[in-house]
Amino acid sequence: MKLIGSTTSPFVRKVILVLEDLGIPYELEQVRSLTPDGAKQIGKYNAARRIPILETEDGSIFDSTIICEYLLEKQGKQIDVKTKLALRLIDELCDSCIILFQQKLWECDLKWESKFSQVQFERVKSILASLEKKVDKGGLHQMEKDWLLCVLDWLSFREVFNWKKGHLALENLYESLKDKERYQKSAPRT
Ligand SMILES: N[C@@H](CCC(=O)N[C@@H](CS)C(=O)NCC(=O)O)C(=O)O
């Protein structure tokens, strides 16, 4: 299978973790999604111009969650609705964090002063607070831990903001996971 993605993207990393877990061989075609040339290159595979995209025997599949579900379904595994909702919340967190990063990267709103950035940041804070409570109670599914690690590691890698402040349970979970061998191969790098 061919995975169109990058070694920095938290959404691509989710897919890599599932591919590695299931022992599915794949080759990674590196693209730079946030550059005009990269977007054009991705556009050859999918009109939405976002990564990841997985080229499979069943055709080209986009959206990290749909790709993960496809890979699991192929092995006869289903994700229940409760877990899907928990995972969706982490995707919401990731989406808003990426938007905030882009606001700085593209110099649209360097200090997140606009209403638009503030709404994104409030969403991020609200989701982090709810995850902090959940982690404190020890109630995370393995895939939630994986997806959360992808987001938190990317936030640290890109220095988007100090997510650790006020989130001790999340920080402890992050510290206990990040150096594990299972996450090392896909750790964010340029
Ligand atoms: N919902 C999508 C989001 C993917 C996404 O936002 N990917 C980023 C890279 S981490 C991207 O391609 N951004 C390019 C853009 O927004 O133009 C998924 O889960 O695959």
Tab-separated table of C-alpha atoms and ligand atoms in Angstrom:
chain	number	residue	atom	x	y	z
A	1	MET	CA	0.000	0.000	0.000
A	2	LYS	CA	1.118	3.551	-0.586
A	3	LEU	CA	0.584	6.166	2.114
A	4	ILE	CA	0.689	9.756	0.930
A	5	GLY	CA	1.691	11.778	3.947
A	6	SER	CA	4.445	13.407	5.932
A	7	THR	CA	6.564	12.564	8.960
A	8	THR	CA	5.306	15.672	10.752
A	9	SER	CA	1.538	15.201	10.461
A	10	PRO	CA	-0.339	13.921	13.544
A	11	PHE	CA	-3.159	12.669	11.286
A	12	VAL	CA	-0.706	10.641	9.208
A	13	ARG	CA	0.886	9.261	12.368
A	14	LYS	CA	-2.459	7.796	13.513
A	15	VAL	CA	-2.573	5.777	10.315
A	16	ILE	CA	1.079	4.702	10.575
A	17	LEU	CA	0.416	3.348	14.090
A	18	VAL	CA	-2.471	1.210	12.806
A	19	LEU	CA	-0.470	-0.001	9.785
A	20	GLU	CA	2.453	-0.937	12.057
A	21	ASP	CA	0.180	-2.623	14.623
A	22	LEU	CA	-1.473	-4.726	11.964
A	23	GLY	CA	1.883	-5.524	10.325
A	24	ILE	CA	0.735	-4.175	6.954
A	25	PRO	CA	3.633	-3.254	4.623
A	26	TYR	CA	3.445	0.252	3.141
A	27	GLU	CA	5.615	2.838	1.465
A	28	LEU	CA	5.408	6.486	2.474
A	29	GLU	CA	5.318	9.130	-0.248
A	30	GLN	CA	6.478	12.292	1.514
A	31	VAL	CA	4.586	15.473	0.689
A	32	ARG	CA	4.564	18.914	2.257
A	33	SER	CA	0.881	19.623	2.755
A	34	LEU	CA	1.316	23.207	3.915
A	35	THR	CA	3.216	24.427	0.824
A	36	PRO	CA	1.564	25.342	-2.522
A	37	ASP	CA	3.654	22.702	-4.384
A	38	GLY	CA	2.790	20.044	-1.809
A	39	ALA	CA	-0.919	20.871	-2.009
A	40	LYS	CA	-0.765	20.500	-5.817
A	41	GLN	CA	0.971	17.130	-5.474
A	42	ILE	CA	-1.670	15.918	-2.981
A	43	GLY	CA	-4.386	17.221	-5.320
A	44	LYS	CA	-3.364	14.557	-7.849
A	45	TYR	CA	-4.611	11.953	-5.376
A	46	ASN	CA	-7.573	13.700	-3.765
A	47	ALA	CA	-9.493	16.915	-4.357
A	48	ALA	CA	-9.546	17.851	-0.653
A	49	ARG	CA	-5.731	18.262	-0.768
A	50	ARG	CA	-5.219	16.928	2.732
A	51	ILE	CA	-3.077	14.102	4.038
A	52	PRO	CA	-3.171	11.209	4.801
A	53	ILE	CA	-4.337	9.367	1.692
A	54	LEU	CA	-3.932	5.595	1.377
A	55	GLU	CA	-3.716	3.916	-2.013
A	56	THR	CA	-5.207	0.430	-1.620
A	57	GLU	CA	-6.464	-2.469	-3.723
A	58	ASP	CA	-9.945	-1.027	-3.067
A	59	GLY	CA	-8.993	2.406	-4.376
A	60	SER	CA	-7.743	5.625	-2.912
A	61	ILE	CA	-8.956	6.343	0.636
A	62	PHE	CA	-8.683	9.691	2.396
A	63	ASP	CA	-9.339	10.991	5.909
A	64	SER	CA	-7.248	9.442	8.699
A	65	THR	CA	-10.211	8.060	10.639
A	66	ILE	CA	-11.831	6.475	7.590
A	67	ILE	CA	-8.443	4.967	6.657
A	68	CYS	CA	-8.010	3.505	10.171
A	69	GLU	CA	-11.550	2.094	10.105
A	70	TYR	CA	-10.935	0.616	6.643
A	71	LEU	CA	-7.724	-1.099	7.804
A	72	LEU	CA	-9.370	-2.494	10.932
A	73	GLU	CA	-12.510	-3.644	9.063
A	74	LYS	CA	-10.279	-5.538	6.627
A	75	GLN	CA	-9.119	-7.552	9.661
A	76	GLY	CA	-12.690	-8.052	10.852
A	77	LYS	CA	-12.374	-5.443	13.629
A	78	GLN	CA	-15.014	-2.782	14.339
A	79	ILE	CA	-14.893	0.328	16.510
A	80	ASP	CA	-17.969	0.792	18.736
A	81	VAL	CA	-19.864	4.109	18.758
A	82	LYS	CA	-18.632	5.132	22.218
A	83	THR	CA	-15.011	4.764	21.160
A	84	LYS	CA	-15.722	6.473	17.816
A	85	LEU	CA	-17.074	9.501	19.692
A	86	ALA	CA	-14.063	9.594	22.015
A	87	LEU	CA	-11.750	9.437	18.996
A	88	ARG	CA	-13.759	12.125	17.192
A	89	LEU	CA	-13.182	14.478	20.125
A	90	ILE	CA	-9.419	14.006	19.744
A	91	ASP	CA	-9.765	14.731	16.008
A	92	GLU	CA	-11.609	17.961	16.887
A	93	LEU	CA	-8.706	18.862	19.172
A	94	CYS	CA	-6.215	18.099	16.412
A	95	ASP	CA	-8.153	20.107	13.789
A	96	SER	CA	-8.281	23.222	15.968
A	97	CYS	CA	-4.616	22.903	16.987
A	98	ILE	CA	-3.590	22.690	13.326
A	99	ILE	CA	-5.694	25.755	12.473
A	100	LEU	CA	-4.017	27.699	15.298
A	101	PHE	CA	-0.601	26.578	14.055
A	102	GLN	CA	-1.491	27.723	10.524
A	103	GLN	CA	-2.628	31.107	11.871
A	104	LYS	CA	0.940	31.631	13.081
A	105	LEU	CA	2.755	29.883	10.232
A	106	TRP	CA	1.000	31.907	7.552
A	107	GLU	CA	1.146	35.068	9.659
A	108	CYS	CA	-2.639	35.450	9.590
A	109	ASP	CA	-3.008	36.002	13.323
A	110	LEU	CA	0.316	35.633	15.149
A	111	LYS	CA	-1.089	36.209	18.634
A	112	TRP	CA	-4.456	34.506	18.135
A	113	GLU	CA	-6.278	37.759	18.698
A	114	SER	CA	-9.041	37.300	16.138
A	115	LYS	CA	-12.460	35.976	17.084
A	116	PHE	CA	-11.798	33.000	14.804
A	117	SER	CA	-8.560	32.023	16.609
A	118	GLN	CA	-10.134	32.590	20.002
A	119	VAL	CA	-12.988	30.219	19.210
A	120	GLN	CA	-10.460	27.571	18.127
A	121	PHE	CA	-8.400	28.068	21.279
A	122	GLU	CA	-11.456	27.882	23.550
A	123	ARG	CA	-12.381	24.571	21.890
A	124	VAL	CA	-8.828	23.293	22.425
A	125	LYS	CA	-8.896	24.272	26.112
A	126	SER	CA	-12.326	22.708	26.639
A	127	ILE	CA	-11.282	19.388	25.043
A	128	LEU	CA	-7.973	19.294	26.933
A	129	ALA	CA	-9.853	19.896	30.201
A	130	SER	CA	-12.284	17.052	29.504
A	131	LEU	CA	-9.424	14.711	28.541
A	132	GLU	CA	-7.493	15.710	31.669
A	133	LYS	CA	-10.472	14.539	33.785
A	134	LYS	CA	-10.854	11.345	31.776
A	135	VAL	CA	-7.150	10.450	31.995
A	136	ASP	CA	-7.206	11.176	35.726
A	137	LYS	CA	-9.941	8.546	36.067
A	138	GLY	CA	-7.851	6.185	33.930
A	139	GLY	CA	-10.561	5.681	31.338
A	140	LEU	CA	-8.734	5.813	27.998
A	141	HIS	CA	-9.046	3.159	25.285
A	142	GLN	CA	-5.710	2.189	23.639
A	143	MET	CA	-6.613	3.979	20.385
A	144	GLU	CA	-7.519	7.133	22.326
A	145	LYS	CA	-4.086	7.016	23.962
A	146	ASP	CA	-2.463	6.595	20.539
A	147	TRP	CA	-4.359	9.474	18.912
A	148	LEU	CA	-3.872	11.740	21.904
A	149	LEU	CA	-0.134	10.995	21.924
A	150	CYS	CA	-0.002	11.948	18.213
A	151	VAL	CA	-1.577	15.354	18.961
A	152	LEU	CA	0.374	16.126	22.145
A	153	ASP	CA	3.695	15.088	20.614
A	154	TRP	CA	2.992	17.246	17.552
A	155	LEU	CA	2.052	20.248	19.759
A	156	SER	CA	5.405	19.908	21.546
A	157	PHE	CA	7.308	19.331	18.286
A	158	ARG	CA	5.830	22.446	16.643
A	159	GLU	CA	5.827	24.441	19.895
A	160	VAL	CA	2.272	25.566	19.155
A	161	PHE	CA	1.550	26.399	22.831
A	162	ASN	CA	2.393	24.971	26.256
A	163	TRP	CA	-0.343	22.328	26.523
A	164	LYS	CA	1.228	20.881	29.709
A	165	LYS	CA	0.272	23.891	31.830
A	166	GLY	CA	-2.638	22.874	34.087
A	167	HIS	CA	-2.805	19.336	32.643
A	168	LEU	CA	-0.761	17.162	34.996
A	169	ALA	CA	-2.605	13.918	34.206
A	170	LEU	CA	-2.108	14.487	30.459
A	171	GLU	CA	1.556	15.326	31.011
A	172	ASN	CA	2.088	12.156	33.087
A	173	LEU	CA	0.363	10.041	30.439
A	174	TYR	CA	2.454	11.693	27.709
A	175	GLU	CA	5.723	11.141	29.601
A	176	SER	CA	4.828	7.489	30.243
A	177	LEU	CA	4.102	6.838	26.562
A	178	LYS	CA	6.310	8.970	24.335
A	179	ASP	CA	9.556	6.968	24.618
A	180	LYS	CA	7.922	3.580	24.100
A	181	GLU	CA	9.315	1.678	21.125
A	182	ARG	CA	5.874	1.446	19.535
A	183	TYR	CA	5.790	5.252	19.088
A	184	GLN	CA	9.443	5.879	18.244
A	185	LYS	CA	9.388	4.966	14.539
A	186	SER	CA	6.667	7.520	13.785
A	187	ALA	CA	7.855	10.326	16.097
A	188	PRO	CA	7.468	13.699	14.325
A	189	ARG	CA	10.531	14.828	12.367
A	190	THR	CA	11.226	17.092	9.407
B	1	LIG	N1	-9.901	15.169	8.709
B	1	LIG	C1	-8.643	14.986	8.038
B	1	LIG	C2	-7.687	16.116	8.378
B	1	LIG	C3	-6.340	15.950	7.710
B	1	LIG	C4	-5.486	17.209	7.804
B	1	LIG	O1	-5.936	18.282	8.208
B	1	LIG	N2	-4.226	17.060	7.392
B	1	LIG	C5	-3.325	18.191	7.351
B	1	LIG	C6	-1.917	17.755	7.664
B	1	LIG	S1	-1.737	17.309	9.353
B	1	LIG	C7	-3.328	18.755	5.953
B	1	LIG	O2	-3.248	18.012	5.000
B	1	LIG	N3	-3.431	20.083	5.840
B	1	LIG	C8	-3.354	20.753	4.583
B	1	LIG	C9	-4.356	21.863	4.487
B	1	LIG	O3	-5.156	22.033	5.422
B	1	LIG	O4	-4.314	22.554	3.478
B	1	LIG	C10	-8.054	13.627	8.419
B	1	LIG	O5	-8.349	13.136	9.507
B	1	LIG	O6	-7.339	13.046	7.581
